[in-house]
mmCIF file of C-alpha atoms and ligand atoms in Angstrom:
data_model
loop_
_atom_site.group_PDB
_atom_site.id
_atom_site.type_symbol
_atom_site.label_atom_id
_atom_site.label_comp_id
_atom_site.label_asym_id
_atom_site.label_seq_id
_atom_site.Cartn_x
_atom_site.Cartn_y
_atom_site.Cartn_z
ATOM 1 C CA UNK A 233 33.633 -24.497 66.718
ATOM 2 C CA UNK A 234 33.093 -21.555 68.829
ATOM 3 C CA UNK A 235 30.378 -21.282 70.885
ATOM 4 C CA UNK A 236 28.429 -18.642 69.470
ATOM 5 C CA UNK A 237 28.976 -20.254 65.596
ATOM 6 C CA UNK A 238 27.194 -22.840 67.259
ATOM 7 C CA UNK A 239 24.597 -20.904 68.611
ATOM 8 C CA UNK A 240 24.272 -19.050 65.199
ATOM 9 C CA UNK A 241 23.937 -22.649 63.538
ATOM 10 C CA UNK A 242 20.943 -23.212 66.281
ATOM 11 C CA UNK A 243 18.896 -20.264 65.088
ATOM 12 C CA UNK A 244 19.494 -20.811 61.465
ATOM 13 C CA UNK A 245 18.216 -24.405 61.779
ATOM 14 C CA UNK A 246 15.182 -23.336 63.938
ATOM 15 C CA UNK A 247 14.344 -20.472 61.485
ATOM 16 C CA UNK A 248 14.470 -22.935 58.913
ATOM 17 C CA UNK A 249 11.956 -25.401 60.843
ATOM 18 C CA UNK A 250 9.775 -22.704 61.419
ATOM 19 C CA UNK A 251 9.109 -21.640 58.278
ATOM 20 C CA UNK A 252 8.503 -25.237 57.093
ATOM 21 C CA UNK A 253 6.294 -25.368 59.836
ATOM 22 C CA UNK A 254 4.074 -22.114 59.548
ATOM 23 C CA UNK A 255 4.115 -21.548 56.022
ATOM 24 C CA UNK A 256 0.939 -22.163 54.561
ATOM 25 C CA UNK A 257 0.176 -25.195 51.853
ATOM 26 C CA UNK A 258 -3.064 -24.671 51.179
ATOM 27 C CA UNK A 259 -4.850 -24.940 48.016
ATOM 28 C CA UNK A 260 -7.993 -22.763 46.289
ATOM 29 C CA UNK A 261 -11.286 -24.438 45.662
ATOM 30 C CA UNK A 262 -13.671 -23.104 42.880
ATOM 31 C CA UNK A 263 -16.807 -23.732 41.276
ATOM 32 C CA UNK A 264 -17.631 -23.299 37.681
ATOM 33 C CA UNK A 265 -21.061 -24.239 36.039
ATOM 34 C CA UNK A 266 -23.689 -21.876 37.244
ATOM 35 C CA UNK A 267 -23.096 -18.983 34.210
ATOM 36 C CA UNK A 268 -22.159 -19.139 30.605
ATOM 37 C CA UNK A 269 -18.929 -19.447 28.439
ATOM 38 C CA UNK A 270 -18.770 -15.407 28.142
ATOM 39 C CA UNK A 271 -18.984 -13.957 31.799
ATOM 40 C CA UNK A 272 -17.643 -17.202 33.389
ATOM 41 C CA UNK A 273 -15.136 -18.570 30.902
ATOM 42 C CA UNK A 274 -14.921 -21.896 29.751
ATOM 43 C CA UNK A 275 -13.682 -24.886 32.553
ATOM 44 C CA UNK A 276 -10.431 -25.345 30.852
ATOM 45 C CA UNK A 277 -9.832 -21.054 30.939
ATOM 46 C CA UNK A 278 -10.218 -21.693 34.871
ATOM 47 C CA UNK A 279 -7.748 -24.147 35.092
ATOM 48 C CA UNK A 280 -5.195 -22.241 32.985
ATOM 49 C CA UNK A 281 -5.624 -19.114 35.067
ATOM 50 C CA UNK A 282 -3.341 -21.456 37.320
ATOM 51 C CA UNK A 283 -4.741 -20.270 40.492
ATOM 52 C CA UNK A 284 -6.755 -23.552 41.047
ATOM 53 C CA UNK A 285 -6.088 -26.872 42.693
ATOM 54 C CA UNK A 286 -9.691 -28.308 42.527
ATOM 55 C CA UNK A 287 -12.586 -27.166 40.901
ATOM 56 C CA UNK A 288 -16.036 -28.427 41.377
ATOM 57 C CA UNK A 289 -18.851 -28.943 37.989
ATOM 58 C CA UNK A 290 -22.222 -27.357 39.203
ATOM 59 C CA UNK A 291 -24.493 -29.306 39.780
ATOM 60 C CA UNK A 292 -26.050 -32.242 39.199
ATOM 61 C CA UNK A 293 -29.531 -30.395 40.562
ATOM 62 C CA UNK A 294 -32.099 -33.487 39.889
ATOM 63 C CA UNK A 295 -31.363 -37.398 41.139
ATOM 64 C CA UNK A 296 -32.776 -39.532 44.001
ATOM 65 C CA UNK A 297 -36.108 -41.123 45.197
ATOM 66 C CA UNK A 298 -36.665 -42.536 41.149
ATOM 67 C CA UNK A 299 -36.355 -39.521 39.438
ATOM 68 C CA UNK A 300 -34.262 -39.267 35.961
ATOM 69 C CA UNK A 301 -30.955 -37.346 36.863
ATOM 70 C CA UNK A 302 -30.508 -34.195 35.462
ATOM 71 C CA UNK A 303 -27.170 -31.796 35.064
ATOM 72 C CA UNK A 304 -27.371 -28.276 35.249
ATOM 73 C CA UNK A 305 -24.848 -26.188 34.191
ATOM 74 C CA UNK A 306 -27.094 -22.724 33.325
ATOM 75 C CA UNK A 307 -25.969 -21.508 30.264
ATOM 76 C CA UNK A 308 -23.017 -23.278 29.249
ATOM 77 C CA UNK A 309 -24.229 -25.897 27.300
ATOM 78 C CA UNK A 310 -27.834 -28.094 26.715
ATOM 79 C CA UNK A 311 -28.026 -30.894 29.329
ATOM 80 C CA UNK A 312 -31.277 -32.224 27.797
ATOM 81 C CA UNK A 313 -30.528 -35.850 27.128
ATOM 82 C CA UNK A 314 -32.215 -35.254 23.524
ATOM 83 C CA UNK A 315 -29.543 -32.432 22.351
ATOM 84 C CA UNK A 316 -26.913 -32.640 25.398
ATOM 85 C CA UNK A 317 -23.988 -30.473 24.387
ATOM 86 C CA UNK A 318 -22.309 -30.606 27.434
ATOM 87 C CA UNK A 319 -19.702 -33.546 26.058
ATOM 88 C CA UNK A 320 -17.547 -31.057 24.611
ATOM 89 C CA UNK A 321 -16.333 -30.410 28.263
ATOM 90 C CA UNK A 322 -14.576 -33.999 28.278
ATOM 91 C CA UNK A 323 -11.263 -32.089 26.701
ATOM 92 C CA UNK A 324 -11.138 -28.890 29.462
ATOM 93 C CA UNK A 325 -11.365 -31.773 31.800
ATOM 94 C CA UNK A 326 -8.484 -33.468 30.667
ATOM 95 C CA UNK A 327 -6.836 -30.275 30.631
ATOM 96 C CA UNK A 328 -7.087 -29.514 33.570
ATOM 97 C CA UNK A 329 -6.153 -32.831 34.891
ATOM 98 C CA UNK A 330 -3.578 -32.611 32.982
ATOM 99 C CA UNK A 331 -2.584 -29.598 34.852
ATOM 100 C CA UNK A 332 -2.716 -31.589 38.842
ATOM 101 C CA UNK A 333 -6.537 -29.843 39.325
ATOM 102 C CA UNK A 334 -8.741 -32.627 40.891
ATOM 103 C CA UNK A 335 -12.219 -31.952 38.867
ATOM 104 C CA UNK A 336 -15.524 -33.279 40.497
ATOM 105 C CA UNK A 337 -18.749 -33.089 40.270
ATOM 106 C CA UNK A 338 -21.128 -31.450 43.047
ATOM 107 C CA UNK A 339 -24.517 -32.873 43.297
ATOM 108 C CA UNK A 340 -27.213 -30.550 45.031
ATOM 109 C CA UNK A 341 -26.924 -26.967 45.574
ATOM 110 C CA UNK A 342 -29.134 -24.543 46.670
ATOM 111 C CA UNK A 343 -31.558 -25.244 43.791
ATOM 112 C CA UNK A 344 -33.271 -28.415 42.602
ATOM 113 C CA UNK A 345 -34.849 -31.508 43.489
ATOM 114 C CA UNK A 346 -33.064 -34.374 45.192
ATOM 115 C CA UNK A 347 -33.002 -36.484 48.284
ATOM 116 C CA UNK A 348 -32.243 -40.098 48.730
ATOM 117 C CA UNK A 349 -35.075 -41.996 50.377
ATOM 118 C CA UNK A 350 -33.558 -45.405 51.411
ATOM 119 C CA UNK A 351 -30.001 -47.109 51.233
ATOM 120 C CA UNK A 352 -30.875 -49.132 47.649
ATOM 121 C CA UNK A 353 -31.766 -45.212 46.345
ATOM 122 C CA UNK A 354 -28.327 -44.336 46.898
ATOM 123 C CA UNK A 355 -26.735 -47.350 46.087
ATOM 124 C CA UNK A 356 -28.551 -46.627 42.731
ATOM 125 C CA UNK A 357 -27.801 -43.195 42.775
ATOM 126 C CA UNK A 358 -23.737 -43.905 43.511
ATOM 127 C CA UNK A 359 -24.174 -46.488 40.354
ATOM 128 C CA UNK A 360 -25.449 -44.075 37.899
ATOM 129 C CA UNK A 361 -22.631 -41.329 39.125
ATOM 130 C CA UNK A 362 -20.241 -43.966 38.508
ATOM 131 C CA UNK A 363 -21.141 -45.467 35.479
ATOM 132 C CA UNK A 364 -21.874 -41.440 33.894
ATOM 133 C CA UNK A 365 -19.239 -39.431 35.177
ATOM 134 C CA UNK A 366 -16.484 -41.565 36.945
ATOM 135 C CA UNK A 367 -14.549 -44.664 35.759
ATOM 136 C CA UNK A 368 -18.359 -46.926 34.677
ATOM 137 C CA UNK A 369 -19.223 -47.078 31.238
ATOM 138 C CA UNK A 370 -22.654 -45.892 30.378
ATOM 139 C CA UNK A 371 -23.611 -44.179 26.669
ATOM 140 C CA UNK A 372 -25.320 -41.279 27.554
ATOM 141 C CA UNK A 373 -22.502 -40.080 29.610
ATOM 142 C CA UNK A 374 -23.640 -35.981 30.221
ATOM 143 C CA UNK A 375 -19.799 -34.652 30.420
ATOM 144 C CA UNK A 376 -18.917 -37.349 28.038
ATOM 145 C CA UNK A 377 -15.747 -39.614 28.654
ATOM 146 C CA UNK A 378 -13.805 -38.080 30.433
ATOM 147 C CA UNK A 379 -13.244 -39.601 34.208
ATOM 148 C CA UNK A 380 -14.313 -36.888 36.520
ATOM 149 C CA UNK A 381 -11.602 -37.682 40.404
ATOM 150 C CA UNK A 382 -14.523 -37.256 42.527
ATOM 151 C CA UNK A 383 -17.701 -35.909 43.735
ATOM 152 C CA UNK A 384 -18.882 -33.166 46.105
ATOM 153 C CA UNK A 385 -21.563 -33.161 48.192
ATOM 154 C CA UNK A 386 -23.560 -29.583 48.426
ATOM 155 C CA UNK A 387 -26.256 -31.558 50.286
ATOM 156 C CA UNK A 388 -28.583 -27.995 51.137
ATOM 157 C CA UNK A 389 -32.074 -29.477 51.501
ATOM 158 C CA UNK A 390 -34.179 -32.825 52.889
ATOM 159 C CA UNK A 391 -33.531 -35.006 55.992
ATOM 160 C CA UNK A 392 -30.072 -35.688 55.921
ATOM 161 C CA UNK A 393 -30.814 -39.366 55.493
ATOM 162 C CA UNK A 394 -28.755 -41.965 53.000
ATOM 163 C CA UNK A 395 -25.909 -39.271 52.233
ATOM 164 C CA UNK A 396 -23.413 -41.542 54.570
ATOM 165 C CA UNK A 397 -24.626 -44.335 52.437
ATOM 166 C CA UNK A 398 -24.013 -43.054 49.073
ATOM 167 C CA UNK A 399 -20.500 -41.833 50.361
ATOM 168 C CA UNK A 400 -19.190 -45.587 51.277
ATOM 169 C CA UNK A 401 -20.882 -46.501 47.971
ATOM 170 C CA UNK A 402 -18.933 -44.249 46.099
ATOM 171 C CA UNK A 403 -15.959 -45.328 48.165
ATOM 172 C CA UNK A 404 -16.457 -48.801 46.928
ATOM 173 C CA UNK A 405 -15.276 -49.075 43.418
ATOM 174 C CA UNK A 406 -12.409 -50.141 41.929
ATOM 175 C CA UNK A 407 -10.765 -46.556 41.752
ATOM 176 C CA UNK A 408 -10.314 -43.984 43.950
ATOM 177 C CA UNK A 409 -13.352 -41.708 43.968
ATOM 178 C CA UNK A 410 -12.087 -38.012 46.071
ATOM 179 C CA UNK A 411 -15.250 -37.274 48.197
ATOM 180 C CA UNK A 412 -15.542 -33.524 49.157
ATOM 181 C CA UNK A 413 -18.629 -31.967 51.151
ATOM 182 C CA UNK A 414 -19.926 -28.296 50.966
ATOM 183 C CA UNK A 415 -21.494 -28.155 54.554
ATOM 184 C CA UNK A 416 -23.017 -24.872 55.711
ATOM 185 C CA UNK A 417 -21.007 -23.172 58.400
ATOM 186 C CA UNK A 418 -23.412 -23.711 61.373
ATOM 187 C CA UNK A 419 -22.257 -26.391 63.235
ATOM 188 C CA UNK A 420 -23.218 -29.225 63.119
ATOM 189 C CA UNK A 421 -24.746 -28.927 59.551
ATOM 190 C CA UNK A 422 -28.083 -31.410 59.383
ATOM 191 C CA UNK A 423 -27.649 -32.301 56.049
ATOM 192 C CA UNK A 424 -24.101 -33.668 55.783
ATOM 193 C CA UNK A 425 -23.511 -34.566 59.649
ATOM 194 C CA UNK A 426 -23.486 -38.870 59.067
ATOM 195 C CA UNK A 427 -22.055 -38.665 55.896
ATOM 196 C CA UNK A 428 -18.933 -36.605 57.187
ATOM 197 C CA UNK A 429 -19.067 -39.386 59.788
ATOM 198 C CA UNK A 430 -18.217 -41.794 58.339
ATOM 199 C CA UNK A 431 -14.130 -40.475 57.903
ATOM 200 C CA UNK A 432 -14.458 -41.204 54.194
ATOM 201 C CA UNK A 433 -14.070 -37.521 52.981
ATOM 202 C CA UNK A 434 -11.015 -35.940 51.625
ATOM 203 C CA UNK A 435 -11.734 -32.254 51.266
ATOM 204 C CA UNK A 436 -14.393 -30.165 53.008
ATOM 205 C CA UNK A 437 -15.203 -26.521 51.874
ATOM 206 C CA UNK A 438 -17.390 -25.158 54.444
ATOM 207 C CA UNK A 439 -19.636 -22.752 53.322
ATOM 208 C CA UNK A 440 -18.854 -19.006 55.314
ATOM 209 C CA UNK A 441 -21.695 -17.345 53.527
ATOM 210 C CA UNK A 442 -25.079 -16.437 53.643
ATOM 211 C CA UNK A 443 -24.855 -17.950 57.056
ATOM 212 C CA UNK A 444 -24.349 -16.047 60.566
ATOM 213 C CA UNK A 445 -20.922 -17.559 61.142
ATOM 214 C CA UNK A 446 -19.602 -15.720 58.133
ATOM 215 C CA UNK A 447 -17.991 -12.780 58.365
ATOM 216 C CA UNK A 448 -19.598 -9.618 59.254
ATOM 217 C CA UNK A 449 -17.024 -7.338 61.074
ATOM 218 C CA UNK A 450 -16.264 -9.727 63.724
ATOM 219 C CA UNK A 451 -13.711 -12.349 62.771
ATOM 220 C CA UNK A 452 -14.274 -14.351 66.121
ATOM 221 C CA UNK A 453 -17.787 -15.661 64.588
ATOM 222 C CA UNK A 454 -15.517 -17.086 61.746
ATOM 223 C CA UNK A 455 -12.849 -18.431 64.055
ATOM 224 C CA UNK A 456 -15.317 -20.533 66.378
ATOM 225 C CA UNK A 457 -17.237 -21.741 63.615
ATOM 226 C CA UNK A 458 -13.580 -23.012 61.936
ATOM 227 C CA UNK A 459 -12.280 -24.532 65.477
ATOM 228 C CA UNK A 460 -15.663 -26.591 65.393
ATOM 229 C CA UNK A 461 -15.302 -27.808 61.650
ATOM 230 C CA UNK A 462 -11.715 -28.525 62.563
ATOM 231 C CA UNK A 463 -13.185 -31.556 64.658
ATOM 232 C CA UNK A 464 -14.733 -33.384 62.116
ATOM 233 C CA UNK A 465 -13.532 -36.638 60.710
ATOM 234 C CA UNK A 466 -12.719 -35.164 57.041
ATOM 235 C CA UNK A 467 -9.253 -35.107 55.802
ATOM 236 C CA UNK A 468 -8.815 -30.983 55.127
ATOM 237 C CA UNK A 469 -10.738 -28.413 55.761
ATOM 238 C CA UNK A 470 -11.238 -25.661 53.812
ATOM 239 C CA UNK A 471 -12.680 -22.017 54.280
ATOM 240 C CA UNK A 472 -14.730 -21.350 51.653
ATOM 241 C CA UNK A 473 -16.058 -17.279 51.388
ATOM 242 C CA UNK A 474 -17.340 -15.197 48.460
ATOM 243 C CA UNK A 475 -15.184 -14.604 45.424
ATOM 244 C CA UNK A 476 -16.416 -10.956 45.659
ATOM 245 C CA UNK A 477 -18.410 -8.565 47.318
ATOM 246 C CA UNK A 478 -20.780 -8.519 44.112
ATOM 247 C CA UNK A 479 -24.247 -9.288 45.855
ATOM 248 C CA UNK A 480 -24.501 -12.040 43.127
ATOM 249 C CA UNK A 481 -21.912 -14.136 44.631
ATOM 250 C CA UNK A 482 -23.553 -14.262 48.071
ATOM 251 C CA UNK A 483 -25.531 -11.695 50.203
ATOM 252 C CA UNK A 484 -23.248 -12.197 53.054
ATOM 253 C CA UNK A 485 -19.547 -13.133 53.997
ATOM 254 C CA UNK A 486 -17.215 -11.140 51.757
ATOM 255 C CA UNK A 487 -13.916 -10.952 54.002
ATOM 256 C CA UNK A 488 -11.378 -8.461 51.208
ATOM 257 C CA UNK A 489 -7.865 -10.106 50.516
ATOM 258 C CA UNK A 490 -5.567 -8.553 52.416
ATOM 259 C CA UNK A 491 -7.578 -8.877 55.453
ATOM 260 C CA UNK A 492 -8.151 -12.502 54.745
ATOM 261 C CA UNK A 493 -4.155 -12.910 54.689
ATOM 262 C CA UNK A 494 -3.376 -10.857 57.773
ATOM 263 C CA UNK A 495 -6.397 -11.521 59.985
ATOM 264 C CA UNK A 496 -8.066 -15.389 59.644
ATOM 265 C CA UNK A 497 -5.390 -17.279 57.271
ATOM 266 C CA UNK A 498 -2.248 -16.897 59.407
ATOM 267 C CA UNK A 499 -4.862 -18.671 62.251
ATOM 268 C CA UNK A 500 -6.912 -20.823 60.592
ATOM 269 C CA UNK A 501 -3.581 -22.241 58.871
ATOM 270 C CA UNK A 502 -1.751 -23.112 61.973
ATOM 271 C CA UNK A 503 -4.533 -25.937 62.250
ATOM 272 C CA UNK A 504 -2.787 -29.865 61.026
ATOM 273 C CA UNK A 505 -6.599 -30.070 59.015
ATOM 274 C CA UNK A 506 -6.085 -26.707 56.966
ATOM 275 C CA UNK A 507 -6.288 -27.210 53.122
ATOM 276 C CA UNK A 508 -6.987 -24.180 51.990
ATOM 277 C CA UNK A 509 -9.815 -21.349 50.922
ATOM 278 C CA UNK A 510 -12.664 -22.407 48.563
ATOM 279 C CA UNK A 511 -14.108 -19.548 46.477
ATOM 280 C CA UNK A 512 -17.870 -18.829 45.436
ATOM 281 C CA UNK A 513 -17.680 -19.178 42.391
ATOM 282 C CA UNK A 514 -15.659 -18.821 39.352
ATOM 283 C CA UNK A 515 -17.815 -16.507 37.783
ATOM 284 C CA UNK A 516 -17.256 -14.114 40.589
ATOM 285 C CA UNK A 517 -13.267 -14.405 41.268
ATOM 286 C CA UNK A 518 -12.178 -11.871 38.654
ATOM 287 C CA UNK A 519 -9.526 -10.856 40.675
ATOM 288 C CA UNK A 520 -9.873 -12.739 44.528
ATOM 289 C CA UNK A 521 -7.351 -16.087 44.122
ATOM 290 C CA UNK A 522 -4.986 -14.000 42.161
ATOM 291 C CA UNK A 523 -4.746 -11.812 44.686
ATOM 292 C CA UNK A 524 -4.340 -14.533 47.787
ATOM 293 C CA UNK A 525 -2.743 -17.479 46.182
ATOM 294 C CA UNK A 526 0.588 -16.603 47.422
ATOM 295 C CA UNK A 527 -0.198 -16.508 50.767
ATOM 296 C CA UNK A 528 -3.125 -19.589 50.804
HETATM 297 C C1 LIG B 30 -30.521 -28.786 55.108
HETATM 298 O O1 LIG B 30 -30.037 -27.508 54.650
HETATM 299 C C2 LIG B 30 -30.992 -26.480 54.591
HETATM 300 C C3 LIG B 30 -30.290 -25.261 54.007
HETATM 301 O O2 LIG B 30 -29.142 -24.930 54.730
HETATM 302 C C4 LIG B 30 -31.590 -26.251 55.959
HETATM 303 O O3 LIG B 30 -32.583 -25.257 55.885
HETATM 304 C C5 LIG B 30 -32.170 -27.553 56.491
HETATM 305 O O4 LIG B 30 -32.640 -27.360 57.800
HETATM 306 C C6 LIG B 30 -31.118 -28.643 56.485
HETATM 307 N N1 LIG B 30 -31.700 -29.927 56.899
HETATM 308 C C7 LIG B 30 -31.304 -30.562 58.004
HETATM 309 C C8 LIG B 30 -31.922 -31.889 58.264
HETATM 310 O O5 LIG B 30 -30.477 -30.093 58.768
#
């Protein structure tokens, strides 16, 4: 072979590595629960948009330090124990399992009441989420029987105490239970710092939003605030921004599409950690992970 067949060979090869290398394999992050069925769609219509690899049930607003657990998902359906009518959601959860989208529940938010006030509390608190929303058995299950993968941690209030507890609870069943956490992008973020170290999360959506590290004309704040997150034991990290500019999704933080693919994703990707963007919320991405999917 001539020499400069070989040298062509060289460049095809490397081209080829590259663009294994640097092309993005990321997934989008939503949550659903906070609306109703008409502005936000049901779960399963999220799932079929397609655009989704994970999708997070908000939020279980009321549990810890002995108080009854309570689900909140505004005005989709009736939580009340009484007259739940959230069970009909068992089938778009098996839909959209059935599709590859991990579906788990986040406990917290920026609403509520919850904190855990000793170890037994969230060993308690890990054996109710098991037994009513993951592979237990319980008969008042809220989402009914369907077997949620995991559970997210939007831990935005208290001490910061227990949460590293009820994480290597959760972690110690007899099935896989994904963790994700929903840290704030200030770093390091009180509330979830011990439970993230403990290495026992698999996804981590850090919130860019309503917080001074999110994006405000300078993409630098973003960028530091990722290069810090990047350290943390978790398994991927994701970038998680509003799904609009809509006030109602967040006051702060909007970064538009095609600035998100040419300026932060073709940096923020190049890191081994990346997993992808996480969008506030469903209600609010009319048009956002349509529009970036391709390039996530
Ligand atoms: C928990 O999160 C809230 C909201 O971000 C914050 O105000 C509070 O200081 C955090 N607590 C700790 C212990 O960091």
């Amino acid at each position: 072979m001539a020499f400069h067949s070989k040298l062509l060979l060289l460049l095809i090869l490397l081209l080829f590595i590259s663009h294994f290398k640097y092309s993005q394999s990321g997934g989008i992050a939503t949550y659903w629960g906070q609306s109703n069925d008409s502005s936000e769609g049901t779960l399963a219509e999220a799932c079929a948009t397609g655009n989704y690899q994970f999708v997070n049930i908000g939020f279980l607003s009321i549990f810890g330090n002995n108080q009854a657990p309570m689900l909140n998902l505004a005005g989709h359906c009736d939580t009340r124990p009484e007259s739940n009518t959230c069970g009909r959601f068992s089938a778009d959860i098996d839909s959209c399992q059935s599709r590859g989208i991990k579906v788990l529940l986040s406990i917290g938010g920026a609403k509520g009441s919850y904190s855990l006030i000793s170890p037994e509390d969230a060993k308690n608190v890990a054996n109710y989420l098991w037994n009513n929303f993951l592979g237990g058995q319980s008969n008042s299950r809220p989402l009914g029987n369907a077997v949620l993968d995991g559970i997210d941690f939007d831990i935005e209030m208290g001490t910061g105490q227990f949460w590293d507890d009820l994480a290597r609870a959760l972690t110690g069943f007899n099935k896989k239970v994904y963790l994700s956490a929903a840290p704030q992008c200030v770093f390091p973020d009180g509330n979830l710092t011990t439970a993230l170290q403990t290495g026992l999360f698999d996804y981590v959506w850090v919130q860019f939003y309503n917080n001074p590290c999110g994006y405000s004309g300078n993409f630098a704040t973003v960028l530091d605030s990722w290069n810090n997150w990047i350290t943390v034991p978790g398994k991927q990290i994701f970038l998680g921004i509003p799904a609009s500019d809509d006030q109602g999704a967040a006051g702060s933080g909007y970064i538009q599409p095609d600035m998100l693919k040419s300026q932060v994703l073709p940096t923020i990707s190049k890191s081994p950690k990346y997993g992808g963007v996480m969008l506030w919320d469903r209600t609010f991405d009319k048009t956002y992970s349509a529009a970036i999917k391709g390039s996530v």
